[in-house]
Amino acid sequence: MMRTAANHQDSPARRARIPKRAGTLLAALLLAVAGARDGAAQDAAVEEYEVKAAFVYNFAKFATWPPAAFTGPDAPLVLCVAGGNPFGPALGALHHRPVGDRHLAVREIADAAFAAEDAVACHLLFIARAAVERWTAVAGALRGRPVLTIADSDGFTHRGGIINLYIADGRVRFEVNRDALARSGVTLSSQVLRLARIVEDAP
């Protein structure tokens, strides 16, 4: 089941964590990383996903989809989150954010056992940990389609996912499967790729 995320009022703190503009990709991603503070243990997970939401937004800003991926020049860029919303209010803050000449439309696919037809309607698909086991069942349907797949689960990129977020030295980092990216027809800025750990499909 898919639903569109409701709009939320942006607090100044949230706007600082999810920047509207960035002079360069490096500055944008470093700002996202800097958004993770050394807080109390009970705040750690919340802050982690606020930072991850900023990363997802910046991936959207520095990726290019083929024109055929859209129904028209005013069509939104659709970000789907499958298997529940781990981002909390930060996900709603992304809804209707500008991405180039388009805006971001956030949709939640609440069911962990989401169907392939839900996934192919997205431009970006974040698969929450609760649903990542479903990935192998939908990966074939997405092969060759312009969907930028993202997760934060070990092994995702080795199983054909495009981007995986992970924690190293207390910071959010990311890896990219360049083969999966090429198959999708979506391109990522070379600056993104220079910041990423590059991986390949599992043999």
PDB file of N, CA and C in Angstrom, residues 125 127 132 134-151 153-164 175-186 199-203:
ATOM      1  N   LEU A 125      14.185   4.728  -4.655  1.00  0.00           N
ATOM      2  CA  LEU A 125      13.532   3.757  -3.778  1.00  0.00           C
ATOM      3  C   LEU A 125      14.460   3.456  -2.610  1.00  0.00           C
ATOM      4  N   ILE A 127      14.872   1.302   0.649  1.00  0.00           N
ATOM      5  CA  ILE A 127      14.330   0.074   1.228  1.00  0.00           C
ATOM      6  C   ILE A 127      14.790  -0.015   2.674  1.00  0.00           C
ATOM      7  N   VAL A 132      14.213  -5.187   3.564  1.00  0.00           N
ATOM      8  CA  VAL A 132      15.337  -5.430   2.666  1.00  0.00           C
ATOM      9  C   VAL A 132      15.391  -6.876   2.173  1.00  0.00           C
ATOM     10  N   ARG A 134      13.069  -8.399   1.003  1.00  0.00           N
ATOM     11  CA  ARG A 134      12.207  -8.412  -0.176  1.00  0.00           C
ATOM     12  C   ARG A 134      12.972  -8.014  -1.430  1.00  0.00           C
ATOM     13  N   TRP A 135      14.150  -7.431  -1.260  1.00  0.00           N
ATOM     14  CA  TRP A 135      14.911  -6.907  -2.375  1.00  0.00           C
ATOM     15  C   TRP A 135      15.159  -7.953  -3.453  1.00  0.00           C
ATOM     16  N   THR A 136      15.542  -9.158  -3.059  1.00  0.00           N
ATOM     17  CA  THR A 136      15.857 -10.173  -4.070  1.00  0.00           C
ATOM     18  C   THR A 136      14.645 -10.513  -4.925  1.00  0.00           C
ATOM     19  N   ALA A 137      13.443 -10.333  -4.371  1.00  0.00           N
ATOM     20  CA  ALA A 137      12.223 -10.657  -5.112  1.00  0.00           C
ATOM     21  C   ALA A 137      11.843  -9.570  -6.118  1.00  0.00           C
ATOM     22  N   VAL A 138      12.284  -8.342  -5.887  1.00  0.00           N
ATOM     23  CA  VAL A 138      11.911  -7.246  -6.790  1.00  0.00           C
ATOM     24  C   VAL A 138      13.074  -6.774  -7.648  1.00  0.00           C
ATOM     25  N   ALA A 139      14.281  -7.238  -7.349  1.00  0.00           N
ATOM     26  CA  ALA A 139      15.461  -6.755  -8.068  1.00  0.00           C
ATOM     27  C   ALA A 139      15.364  -7.020  -9.563  1.00  0.00           C
ATOM     28  N   GLY A 140      14.859  -8.178  -9.932  1.00  0.00           N
ATOM     29  CA  GLY A 140      14.743  -8.511 -11.352  1.00  0.00           C
ATOM     30  C   GLY A 140      13.824  -7.567 -12.096  1.00  0.00           C
ATOM     31  N   ALA A 141      12.718  -7.175 -11.457  1.00  0.00           N
ATOM     32  CA  ALA A 141      11.763  -6.265 -12.096  1.00  0.00           C
ATOM     33  C   ALA A 141      12.353  -4.875 -12.293  1.00  0.00           C
ATOM     34  N   LEU A 142      13.308  -4.497 -11.442  1.00  0.00           N
ATOM     35  CA  LEU A 142      13.914  -3.173 -11.532  1.00  0.00           C
ATOM     36  C   LEU A 142      15.149  -3.144 -12.422  1.00  0.00           C
ATOM     37  N   ARG A 143      15.633  -4.290 -12.799  1.00  0.00           N
ATOM     38  CA  ARG A 143      16.849  -4.343 -13.619  1.00  0.00           C
ATOM     39  C   ARG A 143      16.627  -3.593 -14.936  1.00  0.00           C
ATOM     40  N   GLY A 144      17.471  -2.618 -15.209  1.00  0.00           N
ATOM     41  CA  GLY A 144      17.349  -1.847 -16.430  1.00  0.00           C
ATOM     42  C   GLY A 144      16.351  -0.711 -16.364  1.00  0.00           C
ATOM     43  N   ARG A 145      15.705  -0.530 -15.233  1.00  0.00           N
ATOM     44  CA  ARG A 145      14.741   0.569 -15.077  1.00  0.00           C
ATOM     45  C   ARG A 145      15.410   1.748 -14.361  1.00  0.00           C
ATOM     46  N   PRO A 146      14.952   2.973 -14.652  1.00  0.00           N
ATOM     47  CA  PRO A 146      15.594   4.160 -14.060  1.00  0.00           C
ATOM     48  C   PRO A 146      15.135   4.425 -12.632  1.00  0.00           C
ATOM     49  N   VAL A 147      15.503   3.533 -11.739  1.00  0.00           N
ATOM     50  CA  VAL A 147      15.170   3.654 -10.324  1.00  0.00           C
ATOM     51  C   VAL A 147      16.474   3.614  -9.535  1.00  0.00           C
ATOM     52  N   LEU A 148      16.752   4.672  -8.785  1.00  0.00           N
ATOM     53  CA  LEU A 148      17.952   4.731  -7.960  1.00  0.00           C
ATOM     54  C   LEU A 148      17.627   4.053  -6.630  1.00  0.00           C
ATOM     55  N   THR A 149      18.129   2.852  -6.435  1.00  0.00           N
ATOM     56  CA  THR A 149      17.814   2.076  -5.240  1.00  0.00           C
ATOM     57  C   THR A 149      18.821   2.363  -4.139  1.00  0.00           C
ATOM     58  N   ILE A 150      18.301   2.540  -2.918  1.00  0.00           N
ATOM     59  CA  ILE A 150      19.117   2.927  -1.767  1.00  0.00           C
ATOM     60  C   ILE A 150      18.678   2.103  -0.565  1.00  0.00           C
ATOM     61  N   ALA A 151      19.626   1.696   0.265  1.00  0.00           N
ATOM     62  CA  ALA A 151      19.313   1.003   1.512  1.00  0.00           C
ATOM     63  C   ALA A 151      20.401   1.327   2.521  1.00  0.00           C
ATOM     64  N   SER A 153      21.638  -1.465   4.558  1.00  0.00           N
ATOM     65  CA  SER A 153      21.758  -2.846   5.028  1.00  0.00           C
ATOM     66  C   SER A 153      22.989  -3.490   4.400  1.00  0.00           C
ATOM     67  N   ASP A 154      23.766  -4.210   5.209  1.00  0.00           N
ATOM     68  CA  ASP A 154      24.963  -4.875   4.714  1.00  0.00           C
ATOM     69  C   ASP A 154      24.624  -5.795   3.548  1.00  0.00           C
ATOM     70  N   GLY A 155      25.440  -5.750   2.510  1.00  0.00           N
ATOM     71  CA  GLY A 155      25.286  -6.649   1.373  1.00  0.00           C
ATOM     72  C   GLY A 155      24.337  -6.163   0.296  1.00  0.00           C
ATOM     73  N   PHE A 156      23.669  -5.043   0.519  1.00  0.00           N
ATOM     74  CA  PHE A 156      22.675  -4.579  -0.454  1.00  0.00           C
ATOM     75  C   PHE A 156      23.285  -4.325  -1.824  1.00  0.00           C
ATOM     76  N   THR A 157      24.395  -3.611  -1.874  1.00  0.00           N
ATOM     77  CA  THR A 157      24.997  -3.297  -3.157  1.00  0.00           C
ATOM     78  C   THR A 157      25.598  -4.529  -3.829  1.00  0.00           C
ATOM     79  N   HIS A 158      26.056  -5.489  -3.049  1.00  0.00           N
ATOM     80  CA  HIS A 158      26.597  -6.712  -3.638  1.00  0.00           C
ATOM     81  C   HIS A 158      25.494  -7.567  -4.254  1.00  0.00           C
ATOM     82  N   ARG A 159      24.247  -7.291  -3.891  1.00  0.00           N
ATOM     83  CA  ARG A 159      23.099  -8.018  -4.446  1.00  0.00           C
ATOM     84  C   ARG A 159      22.355  -7.182  -5.478  1.00  0.00           C
ATOM     85  N   GLY A 160      23.048  -6.215  -6.076  1.00  0.00           N
ATOM     86  CA  GLY A 160      22.471  -5.465  -7.181  1.00  0.00           C
ATOM     87  C   GLY A 160      21.835  -4.149  -6.819  1.00  0.00           C
ATOM     88  N   GLY A 161      21.818  -3.764  -5.524  1.00  0.00           N
ATOM     89  CA  GLY A 161      21.368  -2.438  -5.155  1.00  0.00           C
ATOM     90  C   GLY A 161      22.393  -1.403  -5.580  1.00  0.00           C
ATOM     91  N   ILE A 162      21.968  -0.164  -5.732  1.00  0.00           N
ATOM     92  CA  ILE A 162      22.880   0.856  -6.252  1.00  0.00           C
ATOM     93  C   ILE A 162      23.656   1.569  -5.153  1.00  0.00           C
ATOM     94  N   ILE A 163      22.977   2.058  -4.111  1.00  0.00           N
ATOM     95  CA  ILE A 163      23.644   2.814  -3.050  1.00  0.00           C
ATOM     96  C   ILE A 163      23.328   2.194  -1.698  1.00  0.00           C
ATOM     97  N   ASN A 164      24.341   2.044  -0.875  1.00  0.00           N
ATOM     98  CA  ASN A 164      24.138   1.595   0.500  1.00  0.00           C
ATOM     99  C   ASN A 164      24.795   2.584   1.454  1.00  0.00           C
ATOM    100  N   GLU A 175      28.351   3.631  -0.201  1.00  0.00           N
ATOM    101  CA  GLU A 175      29.017   2.869  -1.248  1.00  0.00           C
ATOM    102  C   GLU A 175      28.086   2.788  -2.453  1.00  0.00           C
ATOM    103  N   VAL A 176      28.676   2.627  -3.622  1.00  0.00           N
ATOM    104  CA  VAL A 176      27.923   2.607  -4.870  1.00  0.00           C
ATOM    105  C   VAL A 176      28.345   1.407  -5.694  1.00  0.00           C
ATOM    106  N   ASN A 177      27.367   0.675  -6.193  1.00  0.00           N
ATOM    107  CA  ASN A 177      27.613  -0.392  -7.155  1.00  0.00           C
ATOM    108  C   ASN A 177      27.505   0.239  -8.537  1.00  0.00           C
ATOM    109  N   ARG A 178      28.645   0.485  -9.169  1.00  0.00           N
ATOM    110  CA  ARG A 178      28.660   1.197 -10.449  1.00  0.00           C
ATOM    111  C   ARG A 178      28.027   0.371 -11.557  1.00  0.00           C
ATOM    112  N   ASP A 179      28.136  -0.955 -11.490  1.00  0.00           N
ATOM    113  CA  ASP A 179      27.507  -1.793 -12.512  1.00  0.00           C
ATOM    114  C   ASP A 179      25.989  -1.672 -12.436  1.00  0.00           C
ATOM    115  N   ALA A 180      25.443  -1.721 -11.212  1.00  0.00           N
ATOM    116  CA  ALA A 180      23.995  -1.578 -11.039  1.00  0.00           C
ATOM    117  C   ALA A 180      23.536  -0.193 -11.465  1.00  0.00           C
ATOM    118  N   LEU A 181      24.346   0.818 -11.163  1.00  0.00           N
ATOM    119  CA  LEU A 181      24.019   2.172 -11.578  1.00  0.00           C
ATOM    120  C   LEU A 181      23.945   2.266 -13.096  1.00  0.00           C
ATOM    121  N   ALA A 182      24.920   1.697 -13.787  1.00  0.00           N
ATOM    122  CA  ALA A 182      24.931   1.739 -15.254  1.00  0.00           C
ATOM    123  C   ALA A 182      23.718   1.031 -15.837  1.00  0.00           C
ATOM    124  N   ARG A 183      23.325  -0.078 -15.243  1.00  0.00           N
ATOM    125  CA  ARG A 183      22.160  -0.812 -15.742  1.00  0.00           C
ATOM    126  C   ARG A 183      20.879   0.005 -15.620  1.00  0.00           C
ATOM    127  N   SER A 184      20.810   0.864 -14.609  1.00  0.00           N
ATOM    128  CA  SER A 184      19.580   1.615 -14.353  1.00  0.00           C
ATOM    129  C   SER A 184      19.346   2.738 -15.356  1.00  0.00           C
ATOM    130  N   GLY A 185      20.408   3.239 -15.960  1.00  0.00           N
ATOM    131  CA  GLY A 185      20.268   4.389 -16.847  1.00  0.00           C
ATOM    132  C   GLY A 185      20.292   5.710 -16.122  1.00  0.00           C
ATOM    133  N   VAL A 186      20.327   5.677 -14.782  1.00  0.00           N
ATOM    134  CA  VAL A 186      20.481   6.886 -13.977  1.00  0.00           C
ATOM    135  C   VAL A 186      21.979   7.177 -13.867  1.00  0.00           C
ATOM    136  N   VAL A 199      31.779  -0.624  -5.124  1.00  0.00           N
ATOM    137  CA  VAL A 199      31.671  -2.079  -4.999  1.00  0.00           C
ATOM    138  C   VAL A 199      31.137  -2.664  -6.289  1.00  0.00           C
ATOM    139  N   GLU A 200      31.155  -3.990  -6.382  1.00  0.00           N
ATOM    140  CA  GLU A 200      30.670  -4.700  -7.559  1.00  0.00           C
ATOM    141  C   GLU A 200      29.640  -5.731  -7.155  1.00  0.00           C
ATOM    142  N   ASP A 201      28.915  -6.208  -8.169  1.00  0.00           N
ATOM    143  CA  ASP A 201      27.969  -7.296  -7.908  1.00  0.00           C
ATOM    144  C   ASP A 201      28.712  -8.493  -7.321  1.00  0.00           C
ATOM    145  N   ALA A 202      28.045  -9.226  -6.459  1.00  0.00           N
ATOM    146  CA  ALA A 202      28.630 -10.466  -5.942  1.00  0.00           C
ATOM    147  C   ALA A 202      28.778 -11.454  -7.097  1.00  0.00           C
ATOM    148  N   PRO A 203      29.838 -12.270  -7.102  1.00  0.00           N
ATOM    149  CA  PRO A 203      30.039 -13.248  -8.189  1.00  0.00           C
ATOM    150  C   PRO A 203      28.851 -14.193  -8.286  1.00  0.00           C
TER     151      PRO A 203
END
